[in-house]
């Protein structure tokens, strides 16, 4: 709980040291995973990947651990391995909306926009109020030059609780006023 307080205060280096000391003293799975989470926040992706790989050997049926391993790999631009980790998280937890969203990001990054649309839509089907998925679907439609669908998805994101994004509204033709 002390390390969590340091995380809340955005002092990640202290939290990292505390989790490392705790894990060195008691090699508990929760300390291990928190070590990885802190490293992700610190953008120490290779270290996070190693920690989450170890975590998947300790808890091979943990969708969270596979997802977090996928996140580390995603941030390292290792899309093939990131996709495998996300797919494993989805296999273990078919309603893992974040894994579907990030699989969509990976597909888009690799030029497979139709697959990306389907994956992001799956995330929304799992949680119709998933504002991040609605917004990213709007962005993807905008990038694909489908402004009408971009506006629809953006409005769905607003209804789900997204704060207005005036710049994006201009981009998709909702707010044509000049700044």
PDB file of C-alpha atoms in Angstrom:
ATOM      1  CA  UNK A   1       0.000   0.000   0.000  1.00  0.00           C
ATOM      2  CA  UNK A   2       2.937   2.344   0.562  1.00  0.00           C
ATOM      3  CA  UNK A   3       4.127   1.841  -3.014  1.00  0.00           C
ATOM      4  CA  UNK A   4       0.616   2.531  -4.311  1.00  0.00           C
ATOM      5  CA  UNK A   5       0.595   5.840  -2.478  1.00  0.00           C
ATOM      6  CA  UNK A   6       3.837   6.800  -4.213  1.00  0.00           C
ATOM      7  CA  UNK A   7       2.255   5.864  -7.537  1.00  0.00           C
ATOM      8  CA  UNK A   8      -0.724   8.092  -6.720  1.00  0.00           C
ATOM      9  CA  UNK A   9       1.725  10.917  -5.971  1.00  0.00           C
ATOM     10  CA  UNK A  10       3.363  10.164  -9.347  1.00  0.00           C
ATOM     11  CA  UNK A  11       6.687   9.296  -7.736  1.00  0.00           C
ATOM     12  CA  UNK A  12       7.256   6.150  -9.731  1.00  0.00           C
ATOM     13  CA  UNK A  13      10.950   5.754  -8.938  1.00  0.00           C
ATOM     14  CA  UNK A  14      10.210   5.353  -5.226  1.00  0.00           C
ATOM     15  CA  UNK A  15       7.366   2.930  -6.008  1.00  0.00           C
ATOM     16  CA  UNK A  16       9.723   0.948  -8.244  1.00  0.00           C
ATOM     17  CA  UNK A  17      12.293   0.668  -5.446  1.00  0.00           C
ATOM     18  CA  UNK A  18       9.646  -0.387  -2.931  1.00  0.00           C
ATOM     19  CA  UNK A  19       8.208  -3.086  -5.206  1.00  0.00           C
ATOM     20  CA  UNK A  20      11.699  -4.336  -6.053  1.00  0.00           C
ATOM     21  CA  UNK A  21      12.601  -4.576  -2.365  1.00  0.00           C
ATOM     22  CA  UNK A  22       9.309  -6.271  -1.548  1.00  0.00           C
ATOM     23  CA  UNK A  23       9.763  -8.790  -4.362  1.00  0.00           C
ATOM     24  CA  UNK A  24      13.368  -9.478  -3.355  1.00  0.00           C
ATOM     25  CA  UNK A  25      12.176 -10.160   0.202  1.00  0.00           C
ATOM     26  CA  UNK A  26       9.012 -12.088  -0.694  1.00  0.00           C
ATOM     27  CA  UNK A  27       8.925 -13.224  -4.339  1.00  0.00           C
ATOM     28  CA  UNK A  28       5.162 -12.886  -4.493  1.00  0.00           C
ATOM     29  CA  UNK A  29       3.310 -12.782  -7.826  1.00  0.00           C
ATOM     30  CA  UNK A  30       1.489  -9.527  -6.991  1.00  0.00           C
ATOM     31  CA  UNK A  31       4.781  -7.760  -6.204  1.00  0.00           C
ATOM     32  CA  UNK A  32       6.180  -9.101  -9.482  1.00  0.00           C
ATOM     33  CA  UNK A  33       3.274  -7.800 -11.563  1.00  0.00           C
ATOM     34  CA  UNK A  34       3.309  -4.407  -9.829  1.00  0.00           C
ATOM     35  CA  UNK A  35       7.034  -4.168 -10.628  1.00  0.00           C
ATOM     36  CA  UNK A  36       6.100  -4.599 -14.279  1.00  0.00           C
ATOM     37  CA  UNK A  37       3.278  -2.070 -14.142  1.00  0.00           C
ATOM     38  CA  UNK A  38       5.558   0.579 -12.653  1.00  0.00           C
ATOM     39  CA  UNK A  39       8.168  -0.097 -15.313  1.00  0.00           C
ATOM     40  CA  UNK A  40       5.550   0.319 -18.020  1.00  0.00           C
ATOM     41  CA  UNK A  41       4.616   3.685 -16.537  1.00  0.00           C
ATOM     42  CA  UNK A  42       8.312   4.618 -16.490  1.00  0.00           C
ATOM     43  CA  UNK A  43       8.604   3.537 -20.156  1.00  0.00           C
ATOM     44  CA  UNK A  44      11.109   0.844 -19.225  1.00  0.00           C
ATOM     45  CA  UNK A  45       9.494  -1.496 -21.700  1.00  0.00           C
ATOM     46  CA  UNK A  46      12.192  -4.154 -22.019  1.00  0.00           C
ATOM     47  CA  UNK A  47      12.335  -4.628 -18.256  1.00  0.00           C
ATOM     48  CA  UNK A  48       8.536  -4.720 -18.110  1.00  0.00           C
ATOM     49  CA  UNK A  49       8.470  -7.331 -20.865  1.00  0.00           C
ATOM     50  CA  UNK A  50      10.864  -9.564 -18.922  1.00  0.00           C
ATOM     51  CA  UNK A  51       8.810  -9.215 -15.760  1.00  0.00           C
ATOM     52  CA  UNK A  52       5.527 -10.008 -17.502  1.00  0.00           C
ATOM     53  CA  UNK A  53       7.104 -12.959 -19.323  1.00  0.00           C
ATOM     54  CA  UNK A  54       8.067 -14.351 -15.927  1.00  0.00           C
ATOM     55  CA  UNK A  55       4.546 -13.608 -14.715  1.00  0.00           C
ATOM     56  CA  UNK A  56       3.026 -15.626 -17.577  1.00  0.00           C
ATOM     57  CA  UNK A  57       5.154 -18.614 -16.576  1.00  0.00           C
ATOM     58  CA  UNK A  58       3.921 -18.307 -12.991  1.00  0.00           C
ATOM     59  CA  UNK A  59       0.278 -17.730 -13.953  1.00  0.00           C
ATOM     60  CA  UNK A  60      -0.159 -18.981 -17.532  1.00  0.00           C
ATOM     61  CA  UNK A  61      -3.942 -18.587 -17.339  1.00  0.00           C
ATOM     62  CA  UNK A  62      -3.927 -14.948 -16.224  1.00  0.00           C
ATOM     63  CA  UNK A  63      -5.455 -12.763 -18.950  1.00  0.00           C
ATOM     64  CA  UNK A  64      -4.171  -9.635 -17.195  1.00  0.00           C
ATOM     65  CA  UNK A  65      -0.573 -10.805 -17.277  1.00  0.00           C
ATOM     66  CA  UNK A  66      -0.769 -11.721 -20.968  1.00  0.00           C
ATOM     67  CA  UNK A  67      -2.407  -8.358 -21.699  1.00  0.00           C
ATOM     68  CA  UNK A  68       0.313  -6.467 -19.849  1.00  0.00           C
ATOM     69  CA  UNK A  69       2.996  -8.477 -21.667  1.00  0.00           C
ATOM     70  CA  UNK A  70       1.253  -7.444 -24.885  1.00  0.00           C
ATOM     71  CA  UNK A  71       1.289  -3.813 -23.776  1.00  0.00           C
ATOM     72  CA  UNK A  72       5.044  -3.890 -23.145  1.00  0.00           C
ATOM     73  CA  UNK A  73       5.572  -5.427 -26.570  1.00  0.00           C
ATOM     74  CA  UNK A  74       3.165  -2.957 -28.177  1.00  0.00           C
ATOM     75  CA  UNK A  75       5.142  -0.009 -26.819  1.00  0.00           C
ATOM     76  CA  UNK A  76       8.341  -1.639 -28.086  1.00  0.00           C
ATOM     77  CA  UNK A  77       6.743  -1.881 -31.575  1.00  0.00           C
ATOM     78  CA  UNK A  78       7.068  -5.662 -31.488  1.00  0.00           C
ATOM     79  CA  UNK A  79       3.676  -6.093 -33.086  1.00  0.00           C
ATOM     80  CA  UNK A  80       3.837  -9.824 -33.866  1.00  0.00           C
ATOM     81  CA  UNK A  81       4.553 -10.779 -30.257  1.00  0.00           C
ATOM     82  CA  UNK A  82       2.227  -8.077 -28.925  1.00  0.00           C
ATOM     83  CA  UNK A  83      -0.605  -9.502 -31.049  1.00  0.00           C
ATOM     84  CA  UNK A  84       0.087 -13.022 -29.770  1.00  0.00           C
ATOM     85  CA  UNK A  85      -0.025 -11.817 -26.169  1.00  0.00           C
ATOM     86  CA  UNK A  86      -3.268  -9.883 -26.756  1.00  0.00           C
ATOM     87  CA  UNK A  87      -4.798 -12.885 -28.534  1.00  0.00           C
ATOM     88  CA  UNK A  88      -3.883 -15.088 -25.556  1.00  0.00           C
ATOM     89  CA  UNK A  89      -5.524 -12.588 -23.190  1.00  0.00           C
ATOM     90  CA  UNK A  90      -8.672 -12.707 -25.352  1.00  0.00           C
ATOM     91  CA  UNK A  91      -8.599 -16.518 -25.457  1.00  0.00           C
ATOM     92  CA  UNK A  92      -8.476 -16.576 -21.665  1.00  0.00           C
ATOM     93  CA  UNK A  93     -11.004 -13.763 -21.208  1.00  0.00           C
ATOM     94  CA  UNK A  94     -13.239 -13.338 -24.273  1.00  0.00           C
ATOM     95  CA  UNK A  95     -14.720 -10.097 -22.879  1.00  0.00           C
ATOM     96  CA  UNK A  96     -11.338  -8.349 -22.482  1.00  0.00           C
ATOM     97  CA  UNK A  97     -12.304  -5.104 -24.201  1.00  0.00           C
ATOM     98  CA  UNK A  98      -8.881  -3.463 -23.795  1.00  0.00           C
ATOM     99  CA  UNK A  99      -7.173  -6.396 -25.506  1.00  0.00           C
ATOM    100  CA  UNK A 100      -9.575  -6.070 -28.450  1.00  0.00           C
ATOM    101  CA  UNK A 101      -8.878  -2.327 -28.670  1.00  0.00           C
ATOM    102  CA  UNK A 102      -5.108  -2.751 -28.631  1.00  0.00           C
ATOM    103  CA  UNK A 103      -5.316  -5.593 -31.157  1.00  0.00           C
ATOM    104  CA  UNK A 104      -7.113  -3.052 -33.323  1.00  0.00           C
ATOM    105  CA  UNK A 105      -4.269  -0.576 -32.823  1.00  0.00           C
ATOM    106  CA  UNK A 106      -1.783  -3.235 -33.888  1.00  0.00           C
ATOM    107  CA  UNK A 107      -3.793  -4.092 -36.977  1.00  0.00           C
ATOM    108  CA  UNK A 108      -4.031  -0.426 -37.955  1.00  0.00           C
ATOM    109  CA  UNK A 109      -0.327   0.117 -37.409  1.00  0.00           C
ATOM    110  CA  UNK A 110       0.294  -2.739 -39.839  1.00  0.00           C
ATOM    111  CA  UNK A 111      -2.035  -1.423 -42.530  1.00  0.00           C
ATOM    112  CA  UNK A 112      -4.892  -3.838 -41.876  1.00  0.00           C
ATOM    113  CA  UNK A 113      -7.585  -1.255 -41.255  1.00  0.00           C
ATOM    114  CA  UNK A 114     -10.549  -3.539 -41.942  1.00  0.00           C
ATOM    115  CA  UNK A 115      -9.320  -5.922 -39.229  1.00  0.00           C
ATOM    116  CA  UNK A 116      -8.748  -2.921 -36.965  1.00  0.00           C
ATOM    117  CA  UNK A 117     -12.344  -1.755 -37.497  1.00  0.00           C
ATOM    118  CA  UNK A 118     -13.680  -5.199 -36.613  1.00  0.00           C
ATOM    119  CA  UNK A 119     -11.570  -5.490 -33.470  1.00  0.00           C
ATOM    120  CA  UNK A 120     -12.498  -2.015 -32.215  1.00  0.00           C
ATOM    121  CA  UNK A 121     -16.148  -2.752 -32.958  1.00  0.00           C
ATOM    122  CA  UNK A 122     -15.819  -5.947 -30.901  1.00  0.00           C
ATOM    123  CA  UNK A 123     -14.548  -3.874 -27.970  1.00  0.00           C
ATOM    124  CA  UNK A 124     -17.626  -1.644 -28.272  1.00  0.00           C
ATOM    125  CA  UNK A 125     -19.951  -4.636 -28.480  1.00  0.00           C
ATOM    126  CA  UNK A 126     -18.467  -5.841 -25.193  1.00  0.00           C
ATOM    127  CA  UNK A 127     -18.988  -2.435 -23.594  1.00  0.00           C
ATOM    128  CA  UNK A 128     -21.258   0.016 -25.447  1.00  0.00           C
ATOM    129  CA  UNK A 129     -20.056   2.803 -23.104  1.00  0.00           C
ATOM    130  CA  UNK A 130     -16.357   2.259 -23.887  1.00  0.00           C
ATOM    131  CA  UNK A 131     -15.617   5.848 -24.898  1.00  0.00           C
ATOM    132  CA  UNK A 132     -11.970   5.175 -25.786  1.00  0.00           C
ATOM    133  CA  UNK A 133     -12.990   2.521 -28.313  1.00  0.00           C
ATOM    134  CA  UNK A 134     -15.679   4.761 -29.826  1.00  0.00           C
ATOM    135  CA  UNK A 135     -13.201   7.624 -30.167  1.00  0.00           C
ATOM    136  CA  UNK A 136     -10.464   5.479 -31.696  1.00  0.00           C
ATOM    137  CA  UNK A 137     -12.979   3.996 -34.109  1.00  0.00           C
ATOM    138  CA  UNK A 138     -13.869   7.569 -35.093  1.00  0.00           C
ATOM    139  CA  UNK A 139     -10.190   8.383 -35.611  1.00  0.00           C
ATOM    140  CA  UNK A 140      -9.729   5.276 -37.738  1.00  0.00           C
ATOM    141  CA  UNK A 141     -12.746   6.138 -39.895  1.00  0.00           C
ATOM    142  CA  UNK A 142     -11.376   9.655 -40.301  1.00  0.00           C
ATOM    143  CA  UNK A 143      -8.004   8.293 -41.396  1.00  0.00           C
ATOM    144  CA  UNK A 144      -9.832   6.091 -43.894  1.00  0.00           C
ATOM    145  CA  UNK A 145     -11.567   9.246 -45.245  1.00  0.00           C
ATOM    146  CA  UNK A 146     -14.998   8.116 -44.061  1.00  0.00           C
ATOM    147  CA  UNK A 147     -16.034  11.355 -42.347  1.00  0.00           C
ATOM    148  CA  UNK A 148     -19.687  10.362 -41.997  1.00  0.00           C
ATOM    149  CA  UNK A 149     -18.811   7.253 -39.958  1.00  0.00           C
ATOM    150  CA  UNK A 150     -16.148   9.226 -38.099  1.00  0.00           C
ATOM    151  CA  UNK A 151     -18.802  11.745 -37.004  1.00  0.00           C
ATOM    152  CA  UNK A 152     -21.182   8.946 -35.943  1.00  0.00           C
ATOM    153  CA  UNK A 153     -18.506   7.171 -33.889  1.00  0.00           C
ATOM    154  CA  UNK A 154     -17.315  10.442 -32.383  1.00  0.00           C
ATOM    155  CA  UNK A 155     -20.882  11.301 -31.334  1.00  0.00           C
ATOM    156  CA  UNK A 156     -21.167   7.810 -29.816  1.00  0.00           C
ATOM    157  CA  UNK A 157     -17.960   8.531 -27.880  1.00  0.00           C
ATOM    158  CA  UNK A 158     -19.425  11.818 -26.613  1.00  0.00           C
ATOM    159  CA  UNK A 159     -22.595  10.005 -25.492  1.00  0.00           C
ATOM    160  CA  UNK A 160     -20.387   7.468 -23.700  1.00  0.00           C
ATOM    161  CA  UNK A 161     -18.727  10.291 -21.738  1.00  0.00           C
ATOM    162  CA  UNK A 162     -15.800  11.514 -23.838  1.00  0.00           C
ATOM    163  CA  UNK A 163     -14.884  15.148 -23.339  1.00  0.00           C
ATOM    164  CA  UNK A 164     -15.249  17.178 -26.543  1.00  0.00           C
ATOM    165  CA  UNK A 165     -12.200  17.387 -28.779  1.00  0.00           C
ATOM    166  CA  UNK A 166     -12.611  20.597 -30.785  1.00  0.00           C
ATOM    167  CA  UNK A 167      -9.610  19.930 -33.016  1.00  0.00           C
ATOM    168  CA  UNK A 168     -10.954  16.495 -33.987  1.00  0.00           C
ATOM    169  CA  UNK A 169     -14.424  17.977 -34.498  1.00  0.00           C
ATOM    170  CA  UNK A 170     -12.961  20.392 -37.032  1.00  0.00           C
ATOM    171  CA  UNK A 171     -11.088  17.585 -38.718  1.00  0.00           C
ATOM    172  CA  UNK A 172     -14.254  15.567 -39.278  1.00  0.00           C
ATOM    173  CA  UNK A 173     -16.414  18.553 -40.139  1.00  0.00           C
ATOM    174  CA  UNK A 174     -18.518  18.917 -36.990  1.00  0.00           C
ATOM    175  CA  UNK A 175     -17.180  22.297 -35.859  1.00  0.00           C
ATOM    176  CA  UNK A 176     -16.267  24.421 -38.844  1.00  0.00           C
ATOM    177  CA  UNK A 177     -15.680  27.615 -36.869  1.00  0.00           C
ATOM    178  CA  UNK A 178     -12.166  28.948 -37.176  1.00  0.00           C
ATOM    179  CA  UNK A 179      -9.981  29.454 -34.140  1.00  0.00           C
TER     180      UNK A 179
END
